[in-house]
Structure formats: C-alpha cells, structure tokens
Amino acid sequence: EIVLTQSPGTLSLSPGERATLSCRASQSVSGSYLAWYQQQPGQAPRLLIYGASSRATGIPDRFSGSGSGTDFTLTISRLESEDFAVYFCQQYGTSPETFGQGTKLEIK
Amino acid sequence: EVQLLESGGALVQPGGSLRLSCVASGFSFSSYTMSWVRQTPGKGLEWVSAISSSGVSTYNVDSVKGRFTLSRDNSKNTLYLQMTSLRADDTAVYYCATGRSYYDSWGQGALVTVSS
C-alpha cells in the first residue's frame, strides 16, 4: 500500500502568516488522486481539497493544494484563528486508500 | 444539509460482535456509495469498508475481511456495519462517510472499544 508521510509533525505559526504543509507518498499517486482534510478537536475530518488542487464546496480560497507524483502541498495563505487544527492527506488512486499521519497546526 | 448519524458504539469483549448503524439525511442516499473509516490515536485514519449505491458490491480492507459485513437499507436511508470476532486493534472511532475515494461528508463517529 502507499504510505503517506506528512511534514512537519507540528507547525507553530501566528494568525495572518502563511502555512505550508507537505505530504510525500512512497510511490506515485495515480491521477493526482490526493485529498486534504482538516480536523478540529472532537470533530470528524472535513474535506478541504480533492484531486490535489480542487477546493471542496464551501472551502475558503485561502486554502490551496498543489503537487503531483509523490509530492503534494497544502497552503493556507493567511491563517485565521479557526485554521488551527490537524490536517491529513489521503491518496485514493490506489486501493487501499491511505491517509497520512497528520500535521498539527498550532498557534505560536 | 447532509447529516450522517452513527449509533451502536460500545465496549465489547475480544471475540464479541457489534453492529453499527448510520442514518443519513439531506441527500439522495440511494445514489451514493458509502464507506466506513476508523480512527485511532496510534494508527490514525484507516478506510475500513465500502458499499455500492445499490448494495450489490462491498469492499473491505484486508484486516477486516471475513469479520466485518457492510450492508444498507435504502428504504430506511441506513447503513450497517456488522462486526464479528472483534480484536483489541479494532478499537477506534468509526465514522460513516459519503463516497469511496475522497469523503465529502462524515458523521460524528461511534466509539468502539474492544477490551476485557
């Protein structure tokens, strides 16, 4: 199965700053079938990005995804208070679908 | 608004059985493939099982094959996950979710704890 490694494990930033989260796959992700989710404490994950770069319905445009092959990035252009959470990447190009271990975005 | 409401989570002994349910509303349930995804602090998020919109086809991760059975009742907008021969490493929060590939909508989760 494809292993996804997210970095950094924890990212400490201030509101208004730019966040860059990385997701690296152990082998090429077919069709750029890569999604990103945000999870707040005690809540279910929320879909942010699918197809590596397409924003899900209702997701603000400060969230953007990029990448292909084995390297993908989630960028949050200007952090707002509600953006501090855990972020997961997921590949769905090869069965079984697999998730990264997460990056915690915390307030500095 | 899409709503998914799981129920049935509980504490169960190793080797025991449990059935989770997920009631859907706010969308055309019978048109959607549905999945279960579980989450643990140690292993993170893991896709477990999926079922086609008609219920004819089901798919399972290797670790639950032969133990978990996914079914649906489209007349009741309800998804069921029958879990048997439960093991300690099945302990997790189980989410039902729309789709199989990426997951648009998620329920609030049901906690399953397997322990003696």
PDB file of C-alpha atoms in Angstrom:
ATOM      1  CA  GLU A   1       0.000   0.000   0.000  1.00  0.00           C
ATOM      2  CA  ILE A   2       1.050   3.604  -0.474  1.00  0.00           C
ATOM      3  CA  VAL A   3       2.497   5.215   2.641  1.00  0.00           C
ATOM      4  CA  LEU A   4       1.957   8.944   3.032  1.00  0.00           C
ATOM      5  CA  THR A   5       4.403  10.902   5.178  1.00  0.00           C
ATOM      6  CA  GLN A   6       3.373  14.357   6.323  1.00  0.00           C
ATOM      7  CA  SER A   7       5.751  17.050   7.487  1.00  0.00           C
ATOM      8  CA  PRO A   8       6.278  18.779   9.717  1.00  0.00           C
ATOM      9  CA  GLY A   9       4.586  16.891  12.526  1.00  0.00           C
ATOM     10  CA  THR A  10       3.762  20.174  14.235  1.00  0.00           C
ATOM     11  CA  LEU A  11       3.791  23.656  12.738  1.00  0.00           C
ATOM     12  CA  SER A  12       3.688  26.698  15.012  1.00  0.00           C
ATOM     13  CA  LEU A  13       2.577  29.913  13.332  1.00  0.00           C
ATOM     14  CA  SER A  14       0.717  33.131  14.101  1.00  0.00           C
ATOM     15  CA  PRO A  15      -2.598  34.322  12.648  1.00  0.00           C
ATOM     16  CA  GLY A  16      -2.027  36.119   9.362  1.00  0.00           C
ATOM     17  CA  GLU A  17       1.022  34.042   8.471  1.00  0.00           C
ATOM     18  CA  ARG A  18       1.267  31.596   5.577  1.00  0.00           C
ATOM     19  CA  ALA A  19       1.268  27.848   6.275  1.00  0.00           C
ATOM     20  CA  THR A  20       2.827  25.242   4.027  1.00  0.00           C
ATOM     21  CA  LEU A  21       2.132  21.576   4.790  1.00  0.00           C
ATOM     22  CA  SER A  22       3.789  18.714   2.943  1.00  0.00           C
ATOM     23  CA  CYS A  23       2.605  15.203   2.046  1.00  0.00           C
ATOM     24  CA  ARG A  24       5.043  12.785   0.437  1.00  0.00           C
ATOM     25  CA  ALA A  25       3.982   9.425  -0.991  1.00  0.00           C
ATOM     26  CA  SER A  26       6.044   6.239  -1.029  1.00  0.00           C
ATOM     27  CA  GLN A  27       5.114   5.798  -4.699  1.00  0.00           C
ATOM     28  CA  SER A  28       3.445   7.929  -7.327  1.00  0.00           C
ATOM     29  CA  VAL A  29      -0.184   8.806  -6.606  1.00  0.00           C
ATOM     30  CA  SER A  30      -2.215   7.750  -9.607  1.00  0.00           C
ATOM     31  CA  GLY A  31      -4.114  10.554 -11.327  1.00  0.00           C
ATOM     32  CA  SER A  32      -3.156  13.052  -8.602  1.00  0.00           C
ATOM     33  CA  TYR A  33      -5.917  11.494  -6.549  1.00  0.00           C
ATOM     34  CA  LEU A  34      -4.880  13.267  -3.368  1.00  0.00           C
ATOM     35  CA  ALA A  35      -7.193  14.866  -0.805  1.00  0.00           C
ATOM     36  CA  TRP A  36      -6.667  17.062   2.251  1.00  0.00           C
ATOM     37  CA  TYR A  37      -8.810  17.172   5.380  1.00  0.00           C
ATOM     38  CA  GLN A  38      -8.969  19.404   8.417  1.00  0.00           C
ATOM     39  CA  GLN A  39      -9.900  18.003  11.813  1.00  0.00           C
ATOM     40  CA  GLN A  40     -10.787  20.089  14.841  1.00  0.00           C
ATOM     41  CA  PRO A  41     -10.597  18.501  18.326  1.00  0.00           C
ATOM     42  CA  GLY A  42     -13.524  16.183  18.969  1.00  0.00           C
ATOM     43  CA  GLN A  43     -14.871  16.553  15.459  1.00  0.00           C
ATOM     44  CA  ALA A  44     -14.877  14.490  12.291  1.00  0.00           C
ATOM     45  CA  PRO A  45     -12.487  15.363   9.455  1.00  0.00           C
ATOM     46  CA  ARG A  46     -13.700  17.924   6.931  1.00  0.00           C
ATOM     47  CA  LEU A  47     -12.803  17.676   3.249  1.00  0.00           C
ATOM     48  CA  LEU A  48     -10.797  20.674   2.037  1.00  0.00           C
ATOM     49  CA  ILE A  49      -9.158  19.626  -1.233  1.00  0.00           C
ATOM     50  CA  TYR A  50      -9.594  16.750  -3.670  1.00  0.00           C
ATOM     51  CA  GLY A  51      -7.821  15.928  -6.905  1.00  0.00           C
ATOM     52  CA  ALA A  52      -4.721  17.567  -5.408  1.00  0.00           C
ATOM     53  CA  SER A  53      -5.942  21.102  -6.140  1.00  0.00           C
ATOM     54  CA  SER A  54      -9.748  21.328  -6.274  1.00  0.00           C
ATOM     55  CA  ARG A  55     -11.404  23.005  -3.320  1.00  0.00           C
ATOM     56  CA  ALA A  56     -14.410  21.281  -1.820  1.00  0.00           C
ATOM     57  CA  THR A  57     -17.731  23.082  -1.578  1.00  0.00           C
ATOM     58  CA  GLY A  58     -17.663  25.994   0.849  1.00  0.00           C
ATOM     59  CA  ILE A  59     -13.901  25.966   1.445  1.00  0.00           C
ATOM     60  CA  PRO A  60     -12.366  29.461   1.521  1.00  0.00           C
ATOM     61  CA  ASP A  61      -9.926  30.366  -1.220  1.00  0.00           C
ATOM     62  CA  ARG A  62      -7.115  30.897   1.277  1.00  0.00           C
ATOM     63  CA  PHE A  63      -6.764  27.093   1.129  1.00  0.00           C
ATOM     64  CA  SER A  64      -4.962  25.756  -1.928  1.00  0.00           C
ATOM     65  CA  GLY A  65      -3.453  22.442  -2.909  1.00  0.00           C
ATOM     66  CA  SER A  66      -0.725  21.610  -5.369  1.00  0.00           C
ATOM     67  CA  GLY A  67       1.605  18.851  -6.426  1.00  0.00           C
ATOM     68  CA  SER A  68       1.736  15.647  -8.394  1.00  0.00           C
ATOM     69  CA  GLY A  69       3.502  12.320  -8.434  1.00  0.00           C
ATOM     70  CA  THR A  70       4.876  11.813  -4.936  1.00  0.00           C
ATOM     71  CA  ASP A  71       4.980  15.371  -3.549  1.00  0.00           C
ATOM     72  CA  PHE A  72       1.943  17.394  -2.557  1.00  0.00           C
ATOM     73  CA  THR A  73       1.435  20.629  -0.644  1.00  0.00           C
ATOM     74  CA  LEU A  74      -1.423  22.286   1.191  1.00  0.00           C
ATOM     75  CA  THR A  75      -1.022  26.034   1.534  1.00  0.00           C
ATOM     76  CA  ILE A  76      -3.070  28.323   3.758  1.00  0.00           C
ATOM     77  CA  SER A  77      -2.324  31.824   2.563  1.00  0.00           C
ATOM     78  CA  ARG A  78      -3.290  33.858   5.653  1.00  0.00           C
ATOM     79  CA  LEU A  79      -4.038  31.927   8.791  1.00  0.00           C
ATOM     80  CA  GLU A  80      -7.209  32.680  10.688  1.00  0.00           C
ATOM     81  CA  SER A  81      -7.933  31.506  14.222  1.00  0.00           C
ATOM     82  CA  GLU A  82     -10.240  28.719  13.059  1.00  0.00           C
ATOM     83  CA  ASP A  83      -7.498  27.223  10.868  1.00  0.00           C
ATOM     84  CA  PHE A  84      -5.503  25.902  13.808  1.00  0.00           C
ATOM     85  CA  ALA A  85      -6.250  22.188  13.688  1.00  0.00           C
ATOM     86  CA  VAL A  86      -4.827  18.876  12.472  1.00  0.00           C
ATOM     87  CA  TYR A  87      -4.522  18.317   8.730  1.00  0.00           C
ATOM     88  CA  PHE A  88      -4.443  14.947   6.977  1.00  0.00           C
ATOM     89  CA  CYS A  89      -3.664  14.000   3.409  1.00  0.00           C
ATOM     90  CA  GLN A  90      -5.205  10.947   1.743  1.00  0.00           C
ATOM     91  CA  GLN A  91      -4.479   9.173  -1.526  1.00  0.00           C
ATOM     92  CA  TYR A  92      -7.296   7.407  -3.318  1.00  0.00           C
ATOM     93  CA  GLY A  93      -5.615   6.485  -6.582  1.00  0.00           C
ATOM     94  CA  THR A  94      -4.536   3.035  -5.444  1.00  0.00           C
ATOM     95  CA  SER A  95      -6.515   0.644  -3.287  1.00  0.00           C
ATOM     96  CA  PRO A  96      -6.495   0.624  -0.361  1.00  0.00           C
ATOM     97  CA  GLU A  97      -6.978   4.331   0.136  1.00  0.00           C
ATOM     98  CA  THR A  98      -4.459   5.524   2.729  1.00  0.00           C
ATOM     99  CA  PHE A  99      -4.019   8.547   4.969  1.00  0.00           C
ATOM    100  CA  GLY A 100      -1.018  10.423   6.260  1.00  0.00           C
ATOM    101  CA  GLN A 101      -0.376  10.617   9.998  1.00  0.00           C
ATOM    102  CA  GLY A 102      -1.294  14.299  10.186  1.00  0.00           C
ATOM    103  CA  THR A 103       0.262  17.725  10.751  1.00  0.00           C
ATOM    104  CA  LYS A 104      -0.830  19.698  13.781  1.00  0.00           C
ATOM    105  CA  LEU A 105      -1.045  23.419  13.088  1.00  0.00           C
ATOM    106  CA  GLU A 106      -0.813  25.287  16.380  1.00  0.00           C
ATOM    107  CA  ILE A 107      -0.841  28.910  17.417  1.00  0.00           C
ATOM    108  CA  LYS A 108       2.619  30.305  18.093  1.00  0.00           C
TER     109      LYS A 108
ATOM    110  CA  GLU B   1     -27.759  19.771   4.662  1.00  0.00           C
ATOM    111  CA  VAL B   2     -26.081  16.382   4.664  1.00  0.00           C
ATOM    112  CA  GLN B   3     -26.342  14.620   8.020  1.00  0.00           C
ATOM    113  CA  LEU B   4     -24.905  11.254   8.992  1.00  0.00           C
ATOM    114  CA  LEU B   5     -25.709   9.926  12.453  1.00  0.00           C
ATOM    115  CA  GLU B   6     -23.858   6.850  13.704  1.00  0.00           C
ATOM    116  CA  SER B   7     -25.013   4.708  16.602  1.00  0.00           C
ATOM    117  CA  GLY B   8     -24.186   1.381  18.186  1.00  0.00           C
ATOM    118  CA  GLY B   9     -20.732   2.071  19.547  1.00  0.00           C
ATOM    119  CA  ALA B  10     -19.979   0.255  22.807  1.00  0.00           C
ATOM    120  CA  LEU B  11     -17.489  -1.587  24.978  1.00  0.00           C
ATOM    121  CA  VAL B  12     -17.267  -5.214  23.837  1.00  0.00           C
ATOM    122  CA  GLN B  13     -15.065  -8.144  24.846  1.00  0.00           C
ATOM    123  CA  PRO B  14     -12.492  -9.624  22.477  1.00  0.00           C
ATOM    124  CA  GLY B  15     -14.185 -12.130  20.195  1.00  0.00           C
ATOM    125  CA  GLY B  16     -17.514 -10.367  20.543  1.00  0.00           C
ATOM    126  CA  SER B  17     -19.813  -8.795  17.971  1.00  0.00           C
ATOM    127  CA  LEU B  18     -21.330  -5.372  17.437  1.00  0.00           C
ATOM    128  CA  ARG B  19     -23.459  -3.658  14.818  1.00  0.00           C
ATOM    129  CA  LEU B  20     -23.017  -0.019  13.931  1.00  0.00           C
ATOM    130  CA  SER B  21     -25.722   1.954  12.157  1.00  0.00           C
ATOM    131  CA  CYS B  22     -25.560   5.191  10.217  1.00  0.00           C
ATOM    132  CA  VAL B  23     -28.737   7.089   9.381  1.00  0.00           C
ATOM    133  CA  ALA B  24     -28.414   9.529   6.501  1.00  0.00           C
ATOM    134  CA  SER B  25     -30.453  12.589   5.620  1.00  0.00           C
ATOM    135  CA  GLY B  26     -30.240  15.654   3.412  1.00  0.00           C
ATOM    136  CA  PHE B  27     -29.152  13.895   0.234  1.00  0.00           C
ATOM    137  CA  SER B  28     -30.170  11.084  -2.071  1.00  0.00           C
ATOM    138  CA  PHE B  29     -28.750   8.227  -0.017  1.00  0.00           C
ATOM    139  CA  SER B  30     -29.627   5.535  -2.536  1.00  0.00           C
ATOM    140  CA  SER B  31     -27.449   7.227  -5.172  1.00  0.00           C
ATOM    141  CA  TYR B  32     -24.246   7.221  -3.136  1.00  0.00           C
ATOM    142  CA  THR B  33     -21.514   4.738  -2.437  1.00  0.00           C
ATOM    143  CA  MET B  34     -20.926   4.825   1.315  1.00  0.00           C
ATOM    144  CA  SER B  35     -17.927   3.976   3.453  1.00  0.00           C
ATOM    145  CA  TRP B  36     -16.729   3.453   6.991  1.00  0.00           C
ATOM    146  CA  VAL B  37     -13.439   4.992   8.084  1.00  0.00           C
ATOM    147  CA  ARG B  38     -11.958   4.444  11.533  1.00  0.00           C
ATOM    148  CA  GLN B  39      -9.533   6.488  13.574  1.00  0.00           C
ATOM    149  CA  THR B  40      -7.209   5.612  16.417  1.00  0.00           C
ATOM    150  CA  PRO B  41      -4.570   7.731  18.146  1.00  0.00           C
ATOM    151  CA  GLY B  42      -1.907   5.207  17.188  1.00  0.00           C
ATOM    152  CA  LYS B  43      -2.733   4.192  13.616  1.00  0.00           C
ATOM    153  CA  GLY B  44      -4.537   7.326  12.541  1.00  0.00           C
ATOM    154  CA  LEU B  45      -7.235   7.213   9.880  1.00  0.00           C
ATOM    155  CA  GLU B  46      -7.960   3.963   8.080  1.00  0.00           C
ATOM    156  CA  TRP B  47     -10.563   3.162   5.423  1.00  0.00           C
ATOM    157  CA  VAL B  48     -12.419   0.030   6.545  1.00  0.00           C
ATOM    158  CA  SER B  49     -15.266  -0.829   4.221  1.00  0.00           C
ATOM    159  CA  ALA B  50     -17.381   0.493   1.341  1.00  0.00           C
ATOM    160  CA  ILE B  51     -20.647  -0.433  -0.332  1.00  0.00           C
ATOM    161  CA  SER B  52     -22.040   0.470  -3.728  1.00  0.00           C
ATOM    162  CA  SER B  53     -25.187   2.556  -4.024  1.00  0.00           C
ATOM    163  CA  SER B  54     -27.335  -0.493  -4.738  1.00  0.00           C
ATOM    164  CA  GLY B  55     -25.681  -2.580  -2.046  1.00  0.00           C
ATOM    165  CA  VAL B  56     -24.662  -5.255  -4.535  1.00  0.00           C
ATOM    166  CA  SER B  57     -20.910  -4.685  -4.159  1.00  0.00           C
ATOM    167  CA  THR B  58     -18.907  -4.375  -0.976  1.00  0.00           C
ATOM    168  CA  TYR B  59     -15.215  -3.807  -0.364  1.00  0.00           C
ATOM    169  CA  ASN B  60     -13.151  -4.315   2.791  1.00  0.00           C
ATOM    170  CA  VAL B  61      -9.635  -3.638   3.976  1.00  0.00           C
ATOM    171  CA  ASP B  62      -7.708  -6.893   4.365  1.00  0.00           C
ATOM    172  CA  SER B  63      -7.600  -6.705   8.161  1.00  0.00           C
ATOM    173  CA  VAL B  64     -11.397  -6.985   8.472  1.00  0.00           C
ATOM    174  CA  LYS B  65     -12.183  -9.397   5.644  1.00  0.00           C
ATOM    175  CA  GLY B  66     -14.260 -12.309   6.875  1.00  0.00           C
ATOM    176  CA  ARG B  67     -15.114 -10.439  10.099  1.00  0.00           C
ATOM    177  CA  PHE B  68     -16.948  -7.238   9.072  1.00  0.00           C
ATOM    178  CA  THR B  69     -20.004  -7.112   6.824  1.00  0.00           C
ATOM    179  CA  LEU B  70     -21.355  -3.902   5.357  1.00  0.00           C
ATOM    180  CA  SER B  71     -24.954  -3.609   4.228  1.00  0.00           C
ATOM    181  CA  ARG B  72     -27.536  -0.912   3.592  1.00  0.00           C
ATOM    182  CA  ASP B  73     -31.282  -0.392   3.546  1.00  0.00           C
ATOM    183  CA  ASN B  74     -32.022   2.320   1.022  1.00  0.00           C
ATOM    184  CA  SER B  75     -35.687   2.416   2.066  1.00  0.00           C
ATOM    185  CA  LYS B  76     -34.541   3.493   5.537  1.00  0.00           C
ATOM    186  CA  ASN B  77     -31.542   5.608   4.442  1.00  0.00           C
ATOM    187  CA  THR B  78     -29.437   3.476   6.755  1.00  0.00           C
ATOM    188  CA  LEU B  79     -26.010   1.894   6.567  1.00  0.00           C
ATOM    189  CA  TYR B  80     -24.998  -1.037   8.769  1.00  0.00           C
ATOM    190  CA  LEU B  81     -21.603  -2.400   9.755  1.00  0.00           C
ATOM    191  CA  GLN B  82     -21.785  -5.817  11.359  1.00  0.00           C
ATOM    192  CA  MET B  83     -18.540  -6.558  13.195  1.00  0.00           C
ATOM    193  CA  THR B  84     -17.689 -10.019  14.495  1.00  0.00           C
ATOM    194  CA  SER B  85     -14.633 -11.654  16.052  1.00  0.00           C
ATOM    195  CA  LEU B  86     -13.607  -8.265  17.350  1.00  0.00           C
ATOM    196  CA  ARG B  87      -9.986  -7.735  18.413  1.00  0.00           C
ATOM    197  CA  ALA B  88      -8.268  -5.144  20.547  1.00  0.00           C
ATOM    198  CA  ASP B  89      -6.852  -3.481  17.445  1.00  0.00           C
ATOM    199  CA  ASP B  90     -10.395  -2.822  16.190  1.00  0.00           C
ATOM    200  CA  THR B  91     -10.736  -0.262  18.982  1.00  0.00           C
ATOM    201  CA  ALA B  92     -11.399   3.055  17.264  1.00  0.00           C
ATOM    202  CA  VAL B  93     -13.849   5.792  16.472  1.00  0.00           C
ATOM    203  CA  TYR B  94     -15.816   4.621  13.451  1.00  0.00           C
ATOM    204  CA  TYR B  95     -17.099   7.226  11.001  1.00  0.00           C
ATOM    205  CA  CYS B  96     -19.544   6.694   8.203  1.00  0.00           C
ATOM    206  CA  ALA B  97     -18.828   8.864   5.197  1.00  0.00           C
ATOM    207  CA  THR B  98     -20.180   9.552   1.750  1.00  0.00           C
ATOM    208  CA  GLY B  99     -18.293   8.211  -1.223  1.00  0.00           C
ATOM    209  CA  ARG B 100     -15.380   5.914  -1.734  1.00  0.00           C
ATOM    210  CA  SER B 101     -12.254   7.710  -2.885  1.00  0.00           C
ATOM    211  CA  TYR B 102     -12.322  11.014  -1.074  1.00  0.00           C
ATOM    212  CA  TYR B 103     -15.015  11.581   1.550  1.00  0.00           C
ATOM    213  CA  ASP B 104     -17.289  14.586   1.198  1.00  0.00           C
ATOM    214  CA  SER B 105     -19.273  14.261   4.388  1.00  0.00           C
ATOM    215  CA  TRP B 106     -18.680  12.477   7.674  1.00  0.00           C
ATOM    216  CA  GLY B 107     -20.766  11.543  10.667  1.00  0.00           C
ATOM    217  CA  GLN B 108     -19.788  12.463  14.206  1.00  0.00           C
ATOM    218  CA  GLY B 109     -18.363   8.997  14.876  1.00  0.00           C
ATOM    219  CA  ALA B 110     -19.128   5.999  17.086  1.00  0.00           C
ATOM    220  CA  LEU B 111     -16.612   4.760  19.638  1.00  0.00           C
ATOM    221  CA  VAL B 112     -15.943   1.041  19.659  1.00  0.00           C
ATOM    222  CA  THR B 113     -13.772  -0.258  22.477  1.00  0.00           C
ATOM    223  CA  VAL B 114     -12.664  -3.887  22.458  1.00  0.00           C
ATOM    224  CA  SER B 115     -11.378  -4.867  25.871  1.00  0.00           C
ATOM    225  CA  SER B 116     -11.860  -7.470  28.572  1.00  0.00           C
TER     226      SER B 116
END
